[in-house]
mmCIF file of N, CA and C in Angstrom:
data_model
loop_
_atom_site.group_PDB
_atom_site.id
_atom_site.type_symbol
_atom_site.label_atom_id
_atom_site.label_comp_id
_atom_site.label_asym_id
_atom_site.label_seq_id
_atom_site.Cartn_x
_atom_site.Cartn_y
_atom_site.Cartn_z
ATOM 1 N N UNK A 1 -32.328 25.446 -77.875
ATOM 2 C CA UNK A 1 -32.842 25.758 -76.698
ATOM 3 C C UNK A 1 -34.608 26.653 -77.985
ATOM 4 N N UNK A 2 -35.459 26.199 -77.518
ATOM 5 C CA UNK A 2 -36.453 26.399 -78.235
ATOM 6 C C UNK A 2 -37.010 28.262 -77.329
ATOM 7 N N UNK A 3 -36.596 28.787 -77.972
ATOM 8 C CA UNK A 3 -37.331 30.243 -77.713
ATOM 9 C C UNK A 3 -38.460 30.955 -77.834
ATOM 10 N N UNK A 4 -39.388 31.822 -77.501
ATOM 11 C CA UNK A 4 -39.865 32.706 -77.226
ATOM 12 C C UNK A 4 -40.018 34.290 -77.222
ATOM 13 N N UNK A 5 -40.189 34.805 -77.741
ATOM 14 C CA UNK A 5 -39.450 36.170 -77.531
ATOM 15 C C UNK A 5 -40.072 37.671 -77.850
ATOM 16 N N UNK A 6 -40.436 38.226 -76.710
ATOM 17 C CA UNK A 6 -41.714 39.109 -77.314
ATOM 18 C C UNK A 6 -42.072 40.222 -77.465
ATOM 19 N N UNK A 7 -41.848 40.829 -78.074
ATOM 20 C CA UNK A 7 -41.691 42.639 -77.769
ATOM 21 C C UNK A 7 -42.761 43.283 -78.787
ATOM 22 N N UNK A 8 -43.148 45.149 -78.681
ATOM 23 C CA UNK A 8 -43.859 45.793 -79.016
ATOM 24 C C UNK A 8 -44.587 46.228 -77.804
ATOM 25 N N UNK A 9 -45.013 45.607 -76.576
ATOM 26 C CA UNK A 9 -45.297 46.521 -75.419
ATOM 27 C C UNK A 9 -45.304 48.077 -75.389
ATOM 28 N N UNK A 10 -46.023 48.332 -74.163
ATOM 29 C CA UNK A 10 -45.155 49.330 -73.506
ATOM 30 C C UNK A 10 -46.492 51.076 -73.028
ATOM 31 N N UNK A 11 -46.996 51.407 -72.062
ATOM 32 C CA UNK A 11 -47.606 51.990 -72.175
ATOM 33 C C UNK A 11 -48.261 52.932 -72.610
ATOM 34 N N UNK A 12 -49.907 53.307 -73.439
ATOM 35 C CA UNK A 12 -50.593 54.664 -73.983
ATOM 36 C C UNK A 12 -51.659 54.798 -73.205
ATOM 37 N N UNK A 13 -52.674 55.602 -74.088
ATOM 38 C CA UNK A 13 -53.082 56.116 -73.157
ATOM 39 C C UNK A 13 -54.811 55.743 -73.783
ATOM 40 N N UNK A 14 -55.599 55.890 -73.296
ATOM 41 C CA UNK A 14 -56.827 54.715 -72.640
ATOM 42 C C UNK A 14 -57.381 55.407 -74.079
ATOM 43 N N UNK A 15 -57.690 54.465 -75.683
ATOM 44 C CA UNK A 15 -58.466 53.995 -76.470
ATOM 45 C C UNK A 15 -56.991 54.080 -77.738
ATOM 46 N N UNK A 16 -55.666 54.504 -77.291
ATOM 47 C CA UNK A 16 -55.535 54.112 -78.060
ATOM 48 C C UNK A 16 -54.541 52.353 -78.463
ATOM 49 N N UNK A 17 -53.688 51.953 -79.250
ATOM 50 C CA UNK A 17 -53.338 50.516 -79.478
ATOM 51 C C UNK A 17 -51.531 50.736 -79.802
ATOM 52 N N UNK A 18 -51.939 49.164 -79.530
ATOM 53 C CA UNK A 18 -50.626 48.805 -79.542
ATOM 54 C C UNK A 18 -50.843 47.078 -81.040
ATOM 55 N N UNK A 19 -48.982 46.401 -81.045
ATOM 56 C CA UNK A 19 -48.884 45.863 -81.941
ATOM 57 C C UNK A 19 -48.073 44.439 -80.914
ATOM 58 N N UNK A 20 -48.339 43.495 -80.777
ATOM 59 C CA UNK A 20 -47.239 42.863 -80.145
ATOM 60 C C UNK A 20 -46.721 41.452 -81.234
ATOM 61 N N UNK A 21 -45.691 41.202 -80.417
ATOM 62 C CA UNK A 21 -45.292 40.802 -81.550
ATOM 63 C C UNK A 21 -44.483 39.722 -80.838
ATOM 64 N N UNK A 22 -44.022 37.907 -81.407
ATOM 65 C CA UNK A 22 -43.500 37.341 -81.078
ATOM 66 C C UNK A 22 -42.432 35.985 -81.841
ATOM 67 N N UNK A 23 -41.907 36.410 -81.646
ATOM 68 C CA UNK A 23 -40.651 35.418 -82.495
ATOM 69 C C UNK A 23 -40.361 34.446 -81.787
ATOM 70 N N UNK A 24 -40.433 32.993 -82.792
ATOM 71 C CA UNK A 24 -40.299 31.879 -82.845
ATOM 72 C C UNK A 24 -38.216 31.785 -82.668
ATOM 73 N N UNK A 25 -37.779 30.987 -82.322
ATOM 74 C CA UNK A 25 -36.941 30.892 -82.002
ATOM 75 C C UNK A 25 -36.737 29.380 -83.151
ATOM 76 N N UNK A 26 -37.474 28.577 -83.460
ATOM 77 C CA UNK A 26 -37.478 27.899 -84.506
ATOM 78 C C UNK A 26 -39.206 27.224 -85.367
ATOM 79 N N UNK A 27 -38.785 26.758 -86.278
ATOM 80 C CA UNK A 27 -40.336 26.354 -86.972
ATOM 81 C C UNK A 27 -40.308 25.341 -86.915
ATOM 82 N N UNK A 28 -40.775 24.994 -85.374
ATOM 83 C CA UNK A 28 -40.797 24.015 -85.042
ATOM 84 C C UNK A 28 -42.514 24.178 -84.651
ATOM 85 N N UNK A 29 -42.693 25.330 -83.935
ATOM 86 C CA UNK A 29 -44.066 26.058 -83.389
ATOM 87 C C UNK A 29 -45.337 26.027 -85.006
ATOM 88 N N UNK A 30 -44.496 26.244 -85.699
ATOM 89 C CA UNK A 30 -45.848 26.159 -87.156
ATOM 90 C C UNK A 30 -47.464 25.562 -87.219
ATOM 91 N N UNK A 31 -46.206 24.121 -86.789
ATOM 92 C CA UNK A 31 -47.531 23.207 -86.460
ATOM 93 C C UNK A 31 -48.631 23.506 -84.785
ATOM 94 N N UNK A 32 -47.344 24.764 -84.118
ATOM 95 C CA UNK A 32 -48.495 24.646 -83.260
ATOM 96 C C UNK A 32 -49.778 24.864 -83.423
ATOM 97 N N UNK A 33 -50.234 25.707 -81.588
ATOM 98 C CA UNK A 33 -51.779 26.311 -81.144
ATOM 99 C C UNK A 33 -50.723 27.740 -80.333
ATOM 100 N N UNK A 34 -50.980 28.954 -80.846
ATOM 101 C CA UNK A 34 -49.796 29.957 -80.281
ATOM 102 C C UNK A 34 -51.145 30.020 -80.021
ATOM 103 N N UNK A 35 -50.535 30.844 -79.395
ATOM 104 C CA UNK A 35 -51.679 32.504 -78.116
ATOM 105 C C UNK A 35 -50.852 33.050 -77.319
ATOM 106 N N UNK A 36 -52.230 33.758 -76.948
ATOM 107 C CA UNK A 36 -51.620 35.439 -75.748
ATOM 108 C C UNK A 36 -52.499 35.128 -75.004
ATOM 109 N N UNK A 37 -51.628 35.256 -73.825
ATOM 110 C CA UNK A 37 -52.065 34.906 -72.934
ATOM 111 C C UNK A 37 -51.552 36.053 -71.879
ATOM 112 N N UNK A 38 -52.297 36.623 -70.640
ATOM 113 C CA UNK A 38 -52.159 37.572 -69.898
ATOM 114 C C UNK A 38 -52.344 37.293 -68.345
ATOM 115 N N UNK A 39 -51.304 38.774 -67.774
ATOM 116 C CA UNK A 39 -51.728 38.594 -65.803
ATOM 117 C C UNK A 39 -51.785 39.843 -65.750
ATOM 118 N N UNK A 40 -52.835 40.469 -65.035
ATOM 119 C CA UNK A 40 -52.546 41.797 -64.173
ATOM 120 C C UNK A 40 -51.606 41.292 -62.515
ATOM 121 N N UNK A 41 -51.185 42.326 -62.369
ATOM 122 C CA UNK A 41 -50.735 42.175 -60.891
ATOM 123 C C UNK A 41 -51.720 41.521 -59.711
ATOM 124 N N UNK A 42 -51.534 40.298 -59.122
ATOM 125 C CA UNK A 42 -51.858 40.260 -58.328
ATOM 126 C C UNK A 42 -52.757 38.905 -58.657
ATOM 127 N N UNK A 43 -53.390 38.530 -59.666
ATOM 128 C CA UNK A 43 -54.629 37.656 -60.306
ATOM 129 C C UNK A 43 -53.516 36.260 -61.318
ATOM 130 N N UNK A 44 -54.519 35.876 -61.087
ATOM 131 C CA UNK A 44 -53.812 34.419 -62.333
ATOM 132 C C UNK A 44 -53.512 34.575 -64.243
ATOM 133 N N UNK A 45 -53.009 33.827 -64.249
ATOM 134 C CA UNK A 45 -52.936 33.827 -66.342
ATOM 135 C C UNK A 45 -53.926 33.967 -66.986
ATOM 136 N N UNK A 46 -54.480 34.753 -67.404
ATOM 137 C CA UNK A 46 -55.706 34.856 -67.944
ATOM 138 C C UNK A 46 -55.657 34.410 -69.396
ATOM 139 N N UNK A 47 -56.494 33.740 -70.558
ATOM 140 C CA UNK A 47 -56.143 33.758 -71.782
ATOM 141 C C UNK A 47 -57.085 34.252 -72.468
ATOM 142 N N UNK A 48 -55.850 35.464 -73.520
ATOM 143 C CA UNK A 48 -57.011 36.185 -74.167
ATOM 144 C C UNK A 48 -57.295 35.703 -75.712
ATOM 145 N N UNK A 49 -56.361 35.225 -76.893
ATOM 146 C CA UNK A 49 -56.870 34.728 -77.577
ATOM 147 C C UNK A 49 -55.512 33.555 -78.563
ATOM 148 N N UNK A 50 -56.433 32.944 -79.099
ATOM 149 C CA UNK A 50 -55.723 31.380 -79.721
ATOM 150 C C UNK A 50 -55.578 32.414 -81.470
ATOM 151 N N UNK A 51 -54.643 30.985 -81.739
ATOM 152 C CA UNK A 51 -54.892 30.521 -83.289
ATOM 153 C C UNK A 51 -54.338 28.725 -83.384
ATOM 154 N N UNK A 52 -54.392 28.902 -84.874
ATOM 155 C CA UNK A 52 -54.023 27.462 -84.601
ATOM 156 C C UNK A 52 -52.853 27.559 -85.729
ATOM 157 N N UNK A 53 -52.733 26.955 -86.546
ATOM 158 C CA UNK A 53 -52.187 26.509 -87.909
ATOM 159 C C UNK A 53 -52.090 26.602 -88.877
ATOM 160 N N UNK A 54 -53.663 26.487 -88.538
ATOM 161 C CA UNK A 54 -54.334 27.029 -90.728
ATOM 162 C C UNK A 54 -55.410 28.288 -89.867
ATOM 163 N N UNK A 55 -54.725 29.256 -89.027
ATOM 164 C CA UNK A 55 -54.721 30.770 -89.020
ATOM 165 C C UNK A 55 -56.589 30.491 -88.307
ATOM 166 N N UNK A 56 -57.184 29.066 -87.547
ATOM 167 C CA UNK A 56 -58.296 29.468 -87.261
ATOM 168 C C UNK A 56 -59.228 30.567 -85.234
ATOM 169 N N UNK A 57 -59.473 31.467 -85.583
ATOM 170 C CA UNK A 57 -58.972 32.170 -84.117
ATOM 171 C C UNK A 57 -59.574 31.953 -83.283
ATOM 172 N N UNK A 58 -59.663 32.234 -81.575
ATOM 173 C CA UNK A 58 -60.373 32.326 -80.589
ATOM 174 C C UNK A 58 -60.241 33.534 -80.001
ATOM 175 N N UNK A 59 -61.159 34.123 -79.399
ATOM 176 C CA UNK A 59 -60.855 34.939 -77.964
ATOM 177 C C UNK A 59 -61.446 34.708 -77.134
ATOM 178 N N UNK A 60 -61.113 35.589 -75.739
ATOM 179 C CA UNK A 60 -61.725 35.854 -74.919
ATOM 180 C C UNK A 60 -62.750 37.036 -75.136
ATOM 181 N N UNK A 61 -63.756 36.874 -74.399
ATOM 182 C CA UNK A 61 -65.306 37.386 -74.588
ATOM 183 C C UNK A 61 -64.992 39.575 -74.238
ATOM 184 N N UNK A 62 -64.064 39.837 -73.440
ATOM 185 C CA UNK A 62 -62.988 41.110 -72.791
ATOM 186 C C UNK A 62 -62.822 42.292 -73.880
ATOM 187 N N UNK A 63 -62.617 40.788 -75.151
ATOM 188 C CA UNK A 63 -61.791 41.155 -76.579
ATOM 189 C C UNK A 63 -62.261 41.404 -77.496
ATOM 190 N N UNK A 64 -63.196 40.732 -77.765
ATOM 191 C CA UNK A 64 -63.560 41.200 -78.819
ATOM 192 C C UNK A 64 -64.082 41.709 -79.239
ATOM 193 N N UNK A 65 -63.458 41.554 -80.940
ATOM 194 C CA UNK A 65 -63.735 43.240 -81.493
ATOM 195 C C UNK A 65 -62.999 44.358 -81.327
ATOM 196 N N UNK A 66 -61.853 44.588 -80.297
ATOM 197 C CA UNK A 66 -60.759 44.799 -80.515
ATOM 198 C C UNK A 66 -59.284 44.559 -80.286
ATOM 199 N N UNK A 67 -58.707 43.532 -80.522
ATOM 200 C CA UNK A 67 -57.735 42.549 -79.976
ATOM 201 C C UNK A 67 -58.600 41.626 -81.748
ATOM 202 N N UNK A 68 -56.931 41.145 -81.989
ATOM 203 C CA UNK A 68 -56.777 40.749 -83.623
ATOM 204 C C UNK A 68 -55.601 39.457 -83.152
ATOM 205 N N UNK A 69 -55.283 38.343 -83.124
ATOM 206 C CA UNK A 69 -54.353 37.548 -83.599
ATOM 207 C C UNK A 69 -54.340 36.973 -84.266
ATOM 208 N N UNK A 70 -52.813 37.064 -84.928
ATOM 209 C CA UNK A 70 -52.666 36.279 -86.522
ATOM 210 C C UNK A 70 -50.611 35.488 -85.854
ATOM 211 N N UNK A 71 -50.011 35.445 -87.434
ATOM 212 C CA UNK A 71 -49.634 34.563 -87.534
ATOM 213 C C UNK A 71 -48.804 34.730 -88.560
ATOM 214 N N UNK A 72 -47.693 35.161 -88.989
ATOM 215 C CA UNK A 72 -46.506 34.364 -90.164
ATOM 216 C C UNK A 72 -46.473 32.949 -89.952
ATOM 217 N N UNK A 73 -46.040 32.876 -89.671
ATOM 218 C CA UNK A 73 -45.673 30.939 -90.848
ATOM 219 C C UNK A 73 -43.927 31.265 -91.065
ATOM 220 N N UNK A 74 -44.176 31.773 -91.908
ATOM 221 C CA UNK A 74 -42.707 32.262 -92.709
ATOM 222 C C UNK A 74 -41.348 32.298 -92.143
ATOM 223 N N UNK A 75 -42.019 34.093 -90.751
ATOM 224 C CA UNK A 75 -41.258 33.886 -90.236
ATOM 225 C C UNK A 75 -41.788 33.684 -88.386
ATOM 226 N N UNK A 76 -42.259 32.070 -88.648
ATOM 227 C CA UNK A 76 -42.983 32.559 -86.857
ATOM 228 C C UNK A 76 -42.910 32.898 -86.483
ATOM 229 N N UNK A 77 -43.702 33.992 -86.861
ATOM 230 C CA UNK A 77 -44.359 35.239 -85.778
ATOM 231 C C UNK A 77 -46.074 34.727 -86.097
ATOM 232 N N UNK A 78 -46.508 35.258 -84.433
ATOM 233 C CA UNK A 78 -46.718 35.762 -83.983
ATOM 234 C C UNK A 78 -47.288 36.997 -83.482
ATOM 235 N N UNK A 79 -48.743 37.149 -83.462
ATOM 236 C CA UNK A 79 -48.424 38.428 -83.158
ATOM 237 C C UNK A 79 -50.122 38.925 -82.038
ATOM 238 N N UNK A 80 -50.544 39.860 -82.348
ATOM 239 C CA UNK A 80 -51.285 40.542 -82.147
ATOM 240 C C UNK A 80 -51.305 41.980 -81.362
ATOM 241 N N UNK A 81 -52.374 42.365 -81.971
ATOM 242 C CA UNK A 81 -52.897 43.776 -82.564
ATOM 243 C C UNK A 81 -53.682 44.471 -81.365
ATOM 244 N N UNK A 82 -53.871 45.395 -81.052
ATOM 245 C CA UNK A 82 -54.904 45.943 -79.701
ATOM 246 C C UNK A 82 -55.402 46.953 -79.663
ATOM 247 N N UNK A 83 -56.408 46.991 -79.880
ATOM 248 C CA UNK A 83 -56.729 48.287 -80.685
ATOM 249 C C UNK A 83 -57.946 48.624 -79.397
ATOM 250 N N UNK A 84 -58.218 50.068 -79.170
ATOM 251 C CA UNK A 84 -58.920 50.635 -78.265
ATOM 252 C C UNK A 84 -58.697 49.740 -76.724
ATOM 253 N N UNK A 85 -57.820 50.483 -76.502
ATOM 254 C CA UNK A 85 -57.171 49.936 -75.115
ATOM 255 C C UNK A 85 -57.950 50.113 -74.261
ATOM 256 N N UNK A 86 -58.734 49.454 -73.090
ATOM 257 C CA UNK A 86 -58.872 50.435 -72.203
ATOM 258 C C UNK A 86 -57.862 50.398 -71.005
ATOM 259 N N UNK A 87 -58.165 50.278 -69.488
ATOM 260 C CA UNK A 87 -56.822 50.354 -67.892
ATOM 261 C C UNK A 87 -56.919 49.067 -67.495
ATOM 262 N N UNK A 88 -57.920 48.411 -67.645
ATOM 263 C CA UNK A 88 -58.365 47.266 -67.364
ATOM 264 C C UNK A 88 -57.044 45.563 -68.477
ATOM 265 N N UNK A 89 -56.925 46.591 -69.511
ATOM 266 C CA UNK A 89 -56.315 45.740 -70.369
ATOM 267 C C UNK A 89 -54.608 45.408 -69.688
ATOM 268 N N UNK A 90 -54.290 46.697 -68.341
ATOM 269 C CA UNK A 90 -52.815 46.773 -68.254
ATOM 270 C C UNK A 90 -53.136 44.903 -67.436
ATOM 271 N N UNK A 91 -51.294 44.648 -68.187
ATOM 272 C CA UNK A 91 -50.651 42.846 -67.289
ATOM 273 C C UNK A 91 -49.422 42.709 -68.451
ATOM 274 N N UNK A 92 -49.919 41.691 -67.889
ATOM 275 C CA UNK A 92 -48.307 41.111 -68.656
ATOM 276 C C UNK A 92 -48.715 40.202 -69.357
ATOM 277 N N UNK A 93 -48.006 40.304 -71.040
ATOM 278 C CA UNK A 93 -48.851 40.150 -72.191
ATOM 279 C C UNK A 93 -47.979 38.695 -73.002
ATOM 280 N N UNK A 94 -47.901 37.361 -72.397
ATOM 281 C CA UNK A 94 -47.045 36.247 -72.623
ATOM 282 C C UNK A 94 -47.624 35.377 -74.170
ATOM 283 N N UNK A 95 -47.198 35.476 -75.158
ATOM 284 C CA UNK A 95 -46.980 35.238 -75.753
ATOM 285 C C UNK A 95 -46.892 32.906 -74.998
ATOM 286 N N UNK A 96 -47.111 32.131 -76.191
ATOM 287 C CA UNK A 96 -47.964 31.096 -75.310
ATOM 288 C C UNK A 96 -48.261 29.848 -76.686
ATOM 289 N N UNK A 97 -47.186 28.561 -76.551
ATOM 290 C CA UNK A 97 -47.330 26.981 -77.642
ATOM 291 C C UNK A 97 -47.554 26.091 -76.918
ATOM 292 N N UNK A 98 -48.657 25.743 -77.548
ATOM 293 C CA UNK A 98 -49.245 24.481 -77.412
ATOM 294 C C UNK A 98 -49.265 23.489 -77.981
ATOM 295 N N UNK A 99 -49.745 22.553 -77.718
ATOM 296 C CA UNK A 99 -49.824 21.225 -79.116
ATOM 297 C C UNK A 99 -51.256 21.864 -80.205
ATOM 298 N N UNK A 100 -50.882 21.074 -81.526
ATOM 299 C CA UNK A 100 -51.584 21.706 -82.092
ATOM 300 C C UNK A 100 -53.109 21.180 -81.936
ATOM 301 N N UNK A 101 -53.488 20.191 -81.616
ATOM 302 C CA UNK A 101 -55.451 19.729 -81.103
ATOM 303 C C UNK A 101 -55.875 20.932 -80.598
ATOM 304 N N UNK A 102 -54.964 21.630 -79.363
ATOM 305 C CA UNK A 102 -55.574 22.279 -77.716
ATOM 306 C C UNK A 102 -56.923 22.970 -78.962
ATOM 307 N N UNK A 103 -55.812 24.418 -79.639
ATOM 308 C CA UNK A 103 -57.069 25.472 -79.989
ATOM 309 C C UNK A 103 -58.150 24.424 -80.283
ATOM 310 N N UNK A 104 -58.215 23.289 -80.690
ATOM 311 C CA UNK A 104 -60.125 23.457 -80.907
ATOM 312 C C UNK A 104 -60.311 22.342 -80.004
ATOM 313 N N UNK A 105 -59.534 21.955 -79.224
ATOM 314 C CA UNK A 105 -60.188 21.513 -77.722
ATOM 315 C C UNK A 105 -61.219 22.359 -77.062
ATOM 316 N N UNK A 106 -60.055 23.632 -77.154
ATOM 317 C CA UNK A 106 -60.439 24.743 -76.114
ATOM 318 C C UNK A 106 -61.372 25.509 -76.620
ATOM 319 N N UNK A 107 -62.417 25.862 -78.177
ATOM 320 C CA UNK A 107 -62.206 26.424 -78.747
ATOM 321 C C UNK A 107 -63.684 26.354 -78.155
ATOM 322 N N UNK A 108 -64.814 27.204 -78.170
ATOM 323 C CA UNK A 108 -64.685 29.342 -78.600
ATOM 324 C C UNK A 108 -64.023 29.957 -77.388
ATOM 325 N N UNK A 109 -62.950 29.195 -76.980
ATOM 326 C CA UNK A 109 -62.252 29.758 -75.686
ATOM 327 C C UNK A 109 -60.921 30.096 -76.155
ATOM 328 N N UNK A 110 -60.356 30.272 -75.658
ATOM 329 C CA UNK A 110 -58.312 30.742 -76.185
ATOM 330 C C UNK A 110 -58.196 30.191 -75.071
ATOM 331 N N UNK A 111 -56.970 29.402 -75.405
ATOM 332 C CA UNK A 111 -55.877 28.236 -74.428
ATOM 333 C C UNK A 111 -55.584 28.631 -73.227
ATOM 334 N N UNK A 112 -56.103 27.764 -72.413
ATOM 335 C CA UNK A 112 -55.424 28.372 -70.735
ATOM 336 C C UNK A 112 -54.073 27.883 -70.350
ATOM 337 N N UNK A 113 -53.792 28.902 -69.883
ATOM 338 C CA UNK A 113 -52.405 29.018 -68.960
ATOM 339 C C UNK A 113 -51.641 26.961 -68.816
ATOM 340 N N UNK A 114 -52.993 26.672 -68.468
ATOM 341 C CA UNK A 114 -52.270 24.798 -67.388
ATOM 342 C C UNK A 114 -51.936 23.993 -69.061
ATOM 343 N N UNK A 115 -52.601 24.127 -69.723
ATOM 344 C CA UNK A 115 -51.850 23.796 -70.982
ATOM 345 C C UNK A 115 -50.303 24.355 -72.276
ATOM 346 N N UNK A 116 -49.820 25.202 -71.714
ATOM 347 C CA UNK A 116 -49.283 25.643 -72.086
ATOM 348 C C UNK A 116 -48.239 25.234 -72.143
ATOM 349 N N UNK A 117 -46.529 24.848 -74.089
ATOM 350 C CA UNK A 117 -45.947 23.650 -73.232
ATOM 351 C C UNK A 117 -44.791 24.420 -73.008
ATOM 352 N N UNK A 118 -44.628 26.163 -73.725
ATOM 353 C CA UNK A 118 -43.584 27.299 -74.144
ATOM 354 C C UNK A 118 -44.280 28.634 -73.799
ATOM 355 N N UNK A 119 -43.449 29.422 -73.214
ATOM 356 C CA UNK A 119 -43.776 30.540 -72.680
ATOM 357 C C UNK A 119 -42.967 31.520 -72.833
ATOM 358 N N UNK A 120 -42.665 32.649 -73.504
ATOM 359 C CA UNK A 120 -42.139 33.794 -73.504
ATOM 360 C C UNK A 120 -42.470 34.386 -71.885
ATOM 361 N N UNK A 121 -40.862 35.625 -72.007
ATOM 362 C CA UNK A 121 -40.935 36.268 -71.240
ATOM 363 C C UNK A 121 -42.084 37.451 -70.480
ATOM 364 N N UNK A 122 -42.863 37.934 -71.610
ATOM 365 C CA UNK A 122 -43.467 38.998 -71.410
ATOM 366 C C UNK A 122 -43.256 40.026 -71.924
ATOM 367 N N UNK A 123 -44.920 40.603 -71.880
ATOM 368 C CA UNK A 123 -44.483 42.322 -72.844
ATOM 369 C C UNK A 123 -45.391 43.237 -71.722
ATOM 370 N N UNK A 124 -44.196 44.147 -71.040
ATOM 371 C CA UNK A 124 -46.066 44.793 -70.447
ATOM 372 C C UNK A 124 -46.923 45.486 -70.642
ATOM 373 N N UNK A 125 -47.837 45.886 -71.510
ATOM 374 C CA UNK A 125 -49.060 47.067 -71.466
ATOM 375 C C UNK A 125 -49.742 47.162 -70.220
ATOM 376 N N UNK A 126 -49.730 48.547 -70.816
ATOM 377 C CA UNK A 126 -50.291 49.835 -69.044
ATOM 378 C C UNK A 126 -51.079 50.465 -70.166
ATOM 379 N N UNK A 127 -52.200 51.179 -69.672
ATOM 380 C CA UNK A 127 -53.276 51.925 -70.467
ATOM 381 C C UNK A 127 -53.366 52.493 -69.299
ATOM 382 N N UNK A 128 -53.446 53.802 -69.232
ATOM 383 C CA UNK A 128 -53.744 54.710 -68.281
ATOM 384 C C UNK A 128 -54.821 55.841 -68.673
#
């Protein structure tokens, strides 16, 4: 059973930082297009950042310069470093995996929710 498990969310003050992690249960995702998608309460999910197996990254405009996505394939882990947090970053953040070619397909934008094949359970980020 393939799983993506997020951690690292929490409540922080504006201007603070968090590091989200997503552990994959298998090495299957080493070649996948991986990403972070967030959902503000009452709104649609939106892509935040994506990274392909070679480490090429894409970001949504509102997070450019503040968010950094990375992956450690040896550890089957995806990360999202979030700096200079703003109240509008408050959302549930989901780890997502999609077919490998989709990172390039959607570049320079990140993955869109409709093409995600595997989802994590989400981790809440609250900024006050």
